Tab-separated table of C-alpha atoms in Angstrom:
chain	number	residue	atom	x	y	z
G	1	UNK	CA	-24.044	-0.239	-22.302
G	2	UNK	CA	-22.893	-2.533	-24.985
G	3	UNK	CA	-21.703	0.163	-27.311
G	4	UNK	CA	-20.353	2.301	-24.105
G	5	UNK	CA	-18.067	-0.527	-23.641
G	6	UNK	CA	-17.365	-0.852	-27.531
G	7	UNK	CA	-15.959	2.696	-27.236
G	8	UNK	CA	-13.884	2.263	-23.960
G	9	UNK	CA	-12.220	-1.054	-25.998
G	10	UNK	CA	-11.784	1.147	-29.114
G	11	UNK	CA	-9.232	3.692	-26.582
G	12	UNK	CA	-8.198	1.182	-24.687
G	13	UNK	CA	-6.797	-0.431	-27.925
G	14	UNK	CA	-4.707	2.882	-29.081
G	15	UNK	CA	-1.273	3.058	-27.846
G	16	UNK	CA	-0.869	3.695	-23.854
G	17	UNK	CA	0.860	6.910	-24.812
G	18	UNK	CA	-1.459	7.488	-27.540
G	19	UNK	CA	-1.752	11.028	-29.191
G	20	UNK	CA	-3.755	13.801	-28.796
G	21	UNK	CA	-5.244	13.522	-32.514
G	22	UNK	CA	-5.585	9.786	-32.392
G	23	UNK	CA	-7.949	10.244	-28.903
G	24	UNK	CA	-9.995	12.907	-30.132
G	25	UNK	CA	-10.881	11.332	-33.489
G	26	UNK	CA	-11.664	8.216	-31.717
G	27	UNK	CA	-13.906	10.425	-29.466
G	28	UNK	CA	-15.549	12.085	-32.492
G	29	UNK	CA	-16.188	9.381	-34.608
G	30	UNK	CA	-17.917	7.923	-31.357
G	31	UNK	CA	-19.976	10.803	-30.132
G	32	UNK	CA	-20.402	12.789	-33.580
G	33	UNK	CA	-23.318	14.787	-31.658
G	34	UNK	CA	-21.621	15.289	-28.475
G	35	UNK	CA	-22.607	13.473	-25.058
G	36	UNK	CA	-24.352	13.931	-22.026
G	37	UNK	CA	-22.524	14.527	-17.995
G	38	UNK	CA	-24.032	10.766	-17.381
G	39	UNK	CA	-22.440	8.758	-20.491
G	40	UNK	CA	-19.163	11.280	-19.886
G	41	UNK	CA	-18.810	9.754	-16.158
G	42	UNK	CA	-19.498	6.083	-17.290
G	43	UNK	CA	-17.091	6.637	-20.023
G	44	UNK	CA	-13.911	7.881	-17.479
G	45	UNK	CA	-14.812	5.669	-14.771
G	46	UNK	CA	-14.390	2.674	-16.750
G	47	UNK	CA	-11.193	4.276	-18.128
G	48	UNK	CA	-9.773	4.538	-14.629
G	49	UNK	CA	-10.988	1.505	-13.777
G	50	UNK	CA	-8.726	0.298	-16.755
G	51	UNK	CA	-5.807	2.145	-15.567
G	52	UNK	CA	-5.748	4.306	-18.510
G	53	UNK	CA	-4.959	7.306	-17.065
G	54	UNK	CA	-3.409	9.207	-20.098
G	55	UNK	CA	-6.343	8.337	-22.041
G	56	UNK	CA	-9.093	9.173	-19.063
G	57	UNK	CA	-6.551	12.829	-19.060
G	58	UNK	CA	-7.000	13.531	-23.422
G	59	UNK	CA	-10.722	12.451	-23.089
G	60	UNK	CA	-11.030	15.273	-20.090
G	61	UNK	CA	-8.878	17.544	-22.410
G	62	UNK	CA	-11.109	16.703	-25.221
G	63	UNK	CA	-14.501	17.842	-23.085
G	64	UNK	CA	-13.105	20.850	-22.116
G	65	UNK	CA	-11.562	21.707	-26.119
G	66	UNK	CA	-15.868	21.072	-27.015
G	67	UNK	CA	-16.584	22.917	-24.093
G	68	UNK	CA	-19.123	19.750	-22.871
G	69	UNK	CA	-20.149	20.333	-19.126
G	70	UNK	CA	-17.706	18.997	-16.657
G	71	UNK	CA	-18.731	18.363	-13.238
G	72	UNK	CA	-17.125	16.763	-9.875
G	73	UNK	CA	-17.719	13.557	-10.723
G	74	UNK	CA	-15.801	13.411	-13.936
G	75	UNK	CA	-12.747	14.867	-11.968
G	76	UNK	CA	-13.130	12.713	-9.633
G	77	UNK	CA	-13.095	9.693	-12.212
G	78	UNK	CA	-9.803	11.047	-13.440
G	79	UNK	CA	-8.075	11.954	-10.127
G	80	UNK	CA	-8.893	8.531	-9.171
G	81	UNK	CA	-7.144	7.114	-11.921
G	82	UNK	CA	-3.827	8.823	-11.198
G	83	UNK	CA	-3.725	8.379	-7.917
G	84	UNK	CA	-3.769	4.151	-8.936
G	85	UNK	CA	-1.114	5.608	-11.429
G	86	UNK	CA	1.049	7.196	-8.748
G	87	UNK	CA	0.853	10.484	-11.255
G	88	UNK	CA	0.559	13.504	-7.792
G	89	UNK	CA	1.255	16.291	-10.453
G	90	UNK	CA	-1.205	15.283	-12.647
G	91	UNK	CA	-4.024	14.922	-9.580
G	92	UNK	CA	-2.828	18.104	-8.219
G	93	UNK	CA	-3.400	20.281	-11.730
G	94	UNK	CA	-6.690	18.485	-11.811
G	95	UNK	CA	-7.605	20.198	-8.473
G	96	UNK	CA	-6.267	23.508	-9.426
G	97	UNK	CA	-8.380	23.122	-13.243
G	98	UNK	CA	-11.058	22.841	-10.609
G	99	UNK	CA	-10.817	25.637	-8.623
G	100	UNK	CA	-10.075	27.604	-11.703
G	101	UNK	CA	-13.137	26.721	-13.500
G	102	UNK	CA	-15.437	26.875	-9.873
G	103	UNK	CA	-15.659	22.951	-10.231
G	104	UNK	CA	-16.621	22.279	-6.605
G	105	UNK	CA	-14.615	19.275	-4.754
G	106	UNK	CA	-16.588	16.731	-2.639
G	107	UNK	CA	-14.632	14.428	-0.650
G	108	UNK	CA	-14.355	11.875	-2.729
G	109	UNK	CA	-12.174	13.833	-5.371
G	110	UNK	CA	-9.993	15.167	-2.204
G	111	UNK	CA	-9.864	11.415	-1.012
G	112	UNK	CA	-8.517	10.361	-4.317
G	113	UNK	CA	-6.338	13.322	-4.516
G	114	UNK	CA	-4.674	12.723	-0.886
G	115	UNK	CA	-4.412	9.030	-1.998
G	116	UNK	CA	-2.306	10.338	-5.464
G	117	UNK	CA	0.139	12.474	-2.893
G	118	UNK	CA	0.291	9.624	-0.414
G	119	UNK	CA	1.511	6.758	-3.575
G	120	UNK	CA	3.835	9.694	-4.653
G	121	UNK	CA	5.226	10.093	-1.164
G	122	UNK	CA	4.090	13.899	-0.888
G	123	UNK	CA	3.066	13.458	2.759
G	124	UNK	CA	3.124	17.322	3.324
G	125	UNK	CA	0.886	18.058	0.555
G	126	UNK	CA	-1.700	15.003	1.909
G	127	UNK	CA	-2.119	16.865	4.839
G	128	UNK	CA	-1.809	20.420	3.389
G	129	UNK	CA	-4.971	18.944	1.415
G	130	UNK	CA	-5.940	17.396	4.768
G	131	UNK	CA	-5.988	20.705	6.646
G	132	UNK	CA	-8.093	22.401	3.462
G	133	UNK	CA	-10.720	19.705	3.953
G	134	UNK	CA	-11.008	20.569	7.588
G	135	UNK	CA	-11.811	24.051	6.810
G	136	UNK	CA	-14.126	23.587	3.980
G	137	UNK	CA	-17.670	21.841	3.548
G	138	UNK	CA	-15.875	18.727	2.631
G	139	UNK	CA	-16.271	16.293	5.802
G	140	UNK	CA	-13.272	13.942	6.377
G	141	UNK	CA	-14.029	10.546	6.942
G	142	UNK	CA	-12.264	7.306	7.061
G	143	UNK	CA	-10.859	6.901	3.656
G	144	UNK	CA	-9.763	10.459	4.271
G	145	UNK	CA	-7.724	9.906	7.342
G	146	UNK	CA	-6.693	6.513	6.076
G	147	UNK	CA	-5.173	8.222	2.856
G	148	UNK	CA	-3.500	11.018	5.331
G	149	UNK	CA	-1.796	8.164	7.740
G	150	UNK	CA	-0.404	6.055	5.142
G	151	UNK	CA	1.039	8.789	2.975
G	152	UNK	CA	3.054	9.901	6.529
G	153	UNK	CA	3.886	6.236	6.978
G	154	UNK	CA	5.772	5.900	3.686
G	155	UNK	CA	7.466	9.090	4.523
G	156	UNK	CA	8.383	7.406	7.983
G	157	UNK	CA	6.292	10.592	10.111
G	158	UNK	CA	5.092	8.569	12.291
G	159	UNK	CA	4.644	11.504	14.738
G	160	UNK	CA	2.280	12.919	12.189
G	161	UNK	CA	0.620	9.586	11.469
G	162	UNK	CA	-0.178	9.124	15.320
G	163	UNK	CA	-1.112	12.963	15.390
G	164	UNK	CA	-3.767	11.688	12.634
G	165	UNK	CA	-4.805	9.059	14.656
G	166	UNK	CA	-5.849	11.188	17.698
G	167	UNK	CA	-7.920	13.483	15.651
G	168	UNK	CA	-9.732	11.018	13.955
G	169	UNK	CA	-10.530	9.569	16.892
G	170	UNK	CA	-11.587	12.807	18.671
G	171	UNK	CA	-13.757	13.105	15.673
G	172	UNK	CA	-15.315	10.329	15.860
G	173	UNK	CA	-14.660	8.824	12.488
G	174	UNK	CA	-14.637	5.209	12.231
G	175	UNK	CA	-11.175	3.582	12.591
G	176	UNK	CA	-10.404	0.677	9.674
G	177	UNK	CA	-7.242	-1.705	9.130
G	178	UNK	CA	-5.630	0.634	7.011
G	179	UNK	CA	-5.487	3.383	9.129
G	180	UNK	CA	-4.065	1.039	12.402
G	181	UNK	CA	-1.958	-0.703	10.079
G	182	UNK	CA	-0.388	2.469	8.702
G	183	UNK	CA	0.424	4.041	11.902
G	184	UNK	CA	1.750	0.971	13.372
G	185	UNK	CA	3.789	0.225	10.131
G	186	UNK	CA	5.237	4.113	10.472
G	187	UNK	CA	6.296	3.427	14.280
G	188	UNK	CA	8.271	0.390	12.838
G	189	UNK	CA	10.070	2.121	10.370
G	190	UNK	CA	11.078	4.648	13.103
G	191	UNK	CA	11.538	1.834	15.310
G	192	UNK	CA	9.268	2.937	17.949
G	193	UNK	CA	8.955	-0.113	19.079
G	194	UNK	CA	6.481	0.322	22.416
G	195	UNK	CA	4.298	2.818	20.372
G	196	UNK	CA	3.572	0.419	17.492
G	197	UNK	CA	3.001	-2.330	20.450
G	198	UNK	CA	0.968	0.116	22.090
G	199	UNK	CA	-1.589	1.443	18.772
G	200	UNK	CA	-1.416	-2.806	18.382
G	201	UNK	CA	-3.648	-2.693	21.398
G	202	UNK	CA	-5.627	-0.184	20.973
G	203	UNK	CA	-6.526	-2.169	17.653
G	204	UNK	CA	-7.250	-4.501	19.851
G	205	UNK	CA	-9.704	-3.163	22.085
G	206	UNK	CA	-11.164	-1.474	18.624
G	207	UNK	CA	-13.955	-3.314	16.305
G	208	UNK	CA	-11.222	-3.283	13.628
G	209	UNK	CA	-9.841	-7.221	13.439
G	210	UNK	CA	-5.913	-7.156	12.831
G	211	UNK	CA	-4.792	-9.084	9.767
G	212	UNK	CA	-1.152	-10.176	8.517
G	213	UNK	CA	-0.370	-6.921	7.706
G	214	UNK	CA	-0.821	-5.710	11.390
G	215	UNK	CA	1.278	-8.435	12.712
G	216	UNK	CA	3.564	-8.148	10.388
G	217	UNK	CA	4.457	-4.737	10.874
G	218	UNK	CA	4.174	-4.938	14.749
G	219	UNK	CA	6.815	-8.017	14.838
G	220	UNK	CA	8.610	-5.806	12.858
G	221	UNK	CA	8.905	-3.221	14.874
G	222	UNK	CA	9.726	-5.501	17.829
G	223	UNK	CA	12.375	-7.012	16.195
G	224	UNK	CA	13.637	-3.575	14.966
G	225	UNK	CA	13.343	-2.824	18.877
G	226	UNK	CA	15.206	-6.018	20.612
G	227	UNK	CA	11.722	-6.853	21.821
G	228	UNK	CA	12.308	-10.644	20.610
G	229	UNK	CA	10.129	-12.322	23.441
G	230	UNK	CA	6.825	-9.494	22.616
G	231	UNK	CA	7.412	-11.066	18.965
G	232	UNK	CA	6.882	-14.739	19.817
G	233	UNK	CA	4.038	-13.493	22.070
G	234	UNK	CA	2.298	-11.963	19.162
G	235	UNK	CA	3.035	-15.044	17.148
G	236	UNK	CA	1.108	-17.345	19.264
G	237	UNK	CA	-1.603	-14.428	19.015
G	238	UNK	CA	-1.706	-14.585	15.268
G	239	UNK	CA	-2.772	-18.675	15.481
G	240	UNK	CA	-4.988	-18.076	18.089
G	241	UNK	CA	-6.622	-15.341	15.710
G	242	UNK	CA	-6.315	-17.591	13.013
G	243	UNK	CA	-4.073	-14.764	10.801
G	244	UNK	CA	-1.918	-16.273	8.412
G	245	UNK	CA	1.829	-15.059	9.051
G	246	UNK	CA	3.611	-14.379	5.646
G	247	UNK	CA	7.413	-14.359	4.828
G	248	UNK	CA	7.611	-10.926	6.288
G	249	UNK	CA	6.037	-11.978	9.567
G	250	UNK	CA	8.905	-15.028	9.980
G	251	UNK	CA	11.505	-12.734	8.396
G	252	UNK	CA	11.389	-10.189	11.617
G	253	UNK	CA	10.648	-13.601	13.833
G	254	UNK	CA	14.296	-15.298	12.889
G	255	UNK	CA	15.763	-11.960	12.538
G	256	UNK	CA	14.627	-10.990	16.263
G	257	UNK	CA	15.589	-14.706	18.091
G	258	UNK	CA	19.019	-14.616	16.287
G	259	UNK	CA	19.380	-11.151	17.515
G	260	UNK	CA	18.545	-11.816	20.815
G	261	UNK	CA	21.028	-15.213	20.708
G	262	UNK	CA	18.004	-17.115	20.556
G	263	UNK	CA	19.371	-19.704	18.282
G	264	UNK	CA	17.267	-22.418	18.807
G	265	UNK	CA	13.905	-20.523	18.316
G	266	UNK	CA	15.482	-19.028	15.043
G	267	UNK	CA	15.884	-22.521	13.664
G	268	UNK	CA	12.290	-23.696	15.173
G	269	UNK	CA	10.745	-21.091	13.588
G	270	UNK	CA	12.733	-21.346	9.794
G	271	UNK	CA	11.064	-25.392	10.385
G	272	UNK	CA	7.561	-23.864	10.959
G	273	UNK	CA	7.882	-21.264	8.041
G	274	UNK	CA	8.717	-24.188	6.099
G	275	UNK	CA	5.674	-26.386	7.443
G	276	UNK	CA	3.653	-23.010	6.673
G	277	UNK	CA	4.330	-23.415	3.007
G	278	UNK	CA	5.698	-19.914	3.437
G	279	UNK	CA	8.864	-18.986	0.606
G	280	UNK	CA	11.381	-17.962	2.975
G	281	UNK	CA	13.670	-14.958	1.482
G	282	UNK	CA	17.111	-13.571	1.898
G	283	UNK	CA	17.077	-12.186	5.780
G	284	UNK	CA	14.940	-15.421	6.786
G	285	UNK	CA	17.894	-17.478	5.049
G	286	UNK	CA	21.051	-15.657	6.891
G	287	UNK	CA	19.712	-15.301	9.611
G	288	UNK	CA	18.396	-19.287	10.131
G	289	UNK	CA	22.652	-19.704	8.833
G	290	UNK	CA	23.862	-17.637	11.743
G	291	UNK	CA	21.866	-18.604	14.638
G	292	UNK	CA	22.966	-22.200	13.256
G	293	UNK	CA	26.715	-20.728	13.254
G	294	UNK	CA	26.433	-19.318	17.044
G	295	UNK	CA	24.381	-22.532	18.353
G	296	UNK	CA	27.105	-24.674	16.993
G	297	UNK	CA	24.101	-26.749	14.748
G	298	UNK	CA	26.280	-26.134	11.680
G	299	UNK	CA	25.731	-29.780	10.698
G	300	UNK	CA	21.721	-30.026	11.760
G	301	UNK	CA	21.126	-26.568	9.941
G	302	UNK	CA	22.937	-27.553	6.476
G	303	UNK	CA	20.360	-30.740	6.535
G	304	UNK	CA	17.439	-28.412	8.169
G	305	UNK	CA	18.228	-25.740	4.920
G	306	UNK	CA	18.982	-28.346	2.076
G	307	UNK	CA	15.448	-30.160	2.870
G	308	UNK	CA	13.252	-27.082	3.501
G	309	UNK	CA	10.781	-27.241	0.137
G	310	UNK	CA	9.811	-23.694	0.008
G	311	UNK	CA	13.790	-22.076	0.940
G	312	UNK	CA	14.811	-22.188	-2.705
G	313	UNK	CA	18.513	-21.818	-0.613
G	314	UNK	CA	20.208	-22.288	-3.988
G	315	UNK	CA	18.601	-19.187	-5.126
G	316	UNK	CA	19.476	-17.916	-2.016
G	317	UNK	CA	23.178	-18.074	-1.166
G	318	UNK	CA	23.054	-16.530	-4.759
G	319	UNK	CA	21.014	-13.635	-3.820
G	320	UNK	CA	22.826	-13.198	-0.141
G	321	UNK	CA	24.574	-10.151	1.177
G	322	UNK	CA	27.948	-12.728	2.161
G	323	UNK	CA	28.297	-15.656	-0.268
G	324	UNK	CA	31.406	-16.177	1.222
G	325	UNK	CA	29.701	-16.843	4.650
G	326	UNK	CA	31.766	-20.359	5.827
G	327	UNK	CA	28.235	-21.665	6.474
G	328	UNK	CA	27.163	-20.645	3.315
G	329	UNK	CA	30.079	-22.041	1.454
G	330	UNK	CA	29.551	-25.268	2.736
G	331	UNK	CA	25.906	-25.580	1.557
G	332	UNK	CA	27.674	-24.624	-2.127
């Protein structure tokens, strides 16, 4: 293992775009009498691992140039590795090599595939490789679907993604975080409000426990929605839960009181994001200034703002959409 590791060092210290030449000799000086499948998987997976996915490509290149047998789970070493890339192109020759070269696919090289399309925000070909699974020996399962729902929530098809949803629960697969989270996250970016509020309970009737993410995204969507009271109501969920709300969380929070003319909640909840240790951002930070505007708290907010530890407000006024904001220019 020891001089496995010596070898995967030895790339790993070449350039990141290293050349073809400089890879293979490295490879021959290492293996002067070839290798065997077993050492060739150890040796790519701890190359992906790495992130070294040009290097985990030549040393694939440079088994197929010494003809040394290739099997599934060397692809699948390699496809993992761009999809953690974000390199889709490079995952999708890798399937077609594959096919060429009657490589059979098992699902975990179509997972890592569907997970390369859904980072490179190729939703349709995630579920054109989605649809291929379903007709081949190649049984989807949760990592599968999960893949599938994100890639049509960063596409914003959240149709699709609650399409996904039904099937995988009609076949029975086992629902996880990232596959509730995704399809509530696409409803907010559509904002489908009432749909992300209603997959948040079906979560919640699930095994799955909801995490910051899944608040998050649901508050979102409420905000995004006008639903201001829902997102205090699933505030006072997340402590009872004992989830951790993050600057996102009170970002949609103040965003959806000061919305709603809830001034006074805005400014409560800028104090508890504070008391949180949470680093407020931008939105938190103009919004908190123009609930404080339309409540007539100019004063109480400029002492609220200047004293908040984790508002870095400075930075802030800098980094906001209106400098010239009157509220704003008094705190300057």
């Amino acid at each position: 293992e020891d001089w496995l590791q010596n070898v995967v060092q030895a790339l790993l210290r070449l350039e990141v775009q290293a050349s073809e030449a400089e890879v293979y000799s490295a490879l021959d000086q290492a293996f002067p009498a070839g290798l065997d499948p077993r050492t060739s998987t150890r040796l790519l997976s701890r190359l992906a691992r790495s992130d070294a996915v040009h290097r985990a490509l030549l040393v694939l290149s440079w088994h197929t140039m010494n003809r040394y047998e290739l099997n599934c789970y060397h692809y699948s070493a390699v496809v993992d590795a761009c999809a953690k890339a974000s390199v889709w192109t490079r995952a999708l020759h890798l399937l077609d090599v594959m096919a060429e070269t009657a490589v059979e696919a098992d699902v975990i090289v179509l997972n890592a595939a569907i997970s390369a399309f859904e980072k490179g925000g190729q939703w349709q070909k995630a579920l054109h490789l989605f649809r291929v699974m379903a007709q081949s020996i190649a049984e989807s399962n949760t990592i599968t679907f999960s893949a599938a729902i994100s890639a049509c929530e960063k596409s914003s098809q959240w149709t699709k993604a609650l399409q996904l949803l039904d099937v995988m629960s009609q076949s029975k697969v086992e629902f996880n975080a990232i596959s509730f989270n995704a399809g509530i996250s696409a409803c907010e970016k559509c904002g489908e409000s009432r749909k992300a509020l209603d997959l948040f309970n079906v979560m919640g009737h699930s095994k799955v426990e909801s995490n910051t993410i899944t608040f998050s995204a649901t508050i979102s969507a409420c905000e995004k929605g006008g639903e201001w009271e829902e997102a205090l109501q699933l505030f006072g969920m997340m402590g009872d839960a004992q989830v951790e709300p993050g600057t996102i969380t009170f970002s949609a929070l103040i965003s959806a009181c000061q919305k709603a003319g809830g001034w006074e909640k805005a400014l409560w909840l800028f104090q508890v994001m504070d008391q949180h240790k949470v680093e407020s951002n931008t939105i938190a930070f103009e919004c908190a200034i123009i609930a404080s505007e339309t409540g007539g708290k100019v004063k109480g907010a400029l002492q609220l703002l200047a004293t908040t530890a984790s508002a870095n407000w400075r930075d802030l006024i800098i980094a906001s959409r209106d400098p010239t904001h009157a509220t704003t220019k008094k705190l300057i």
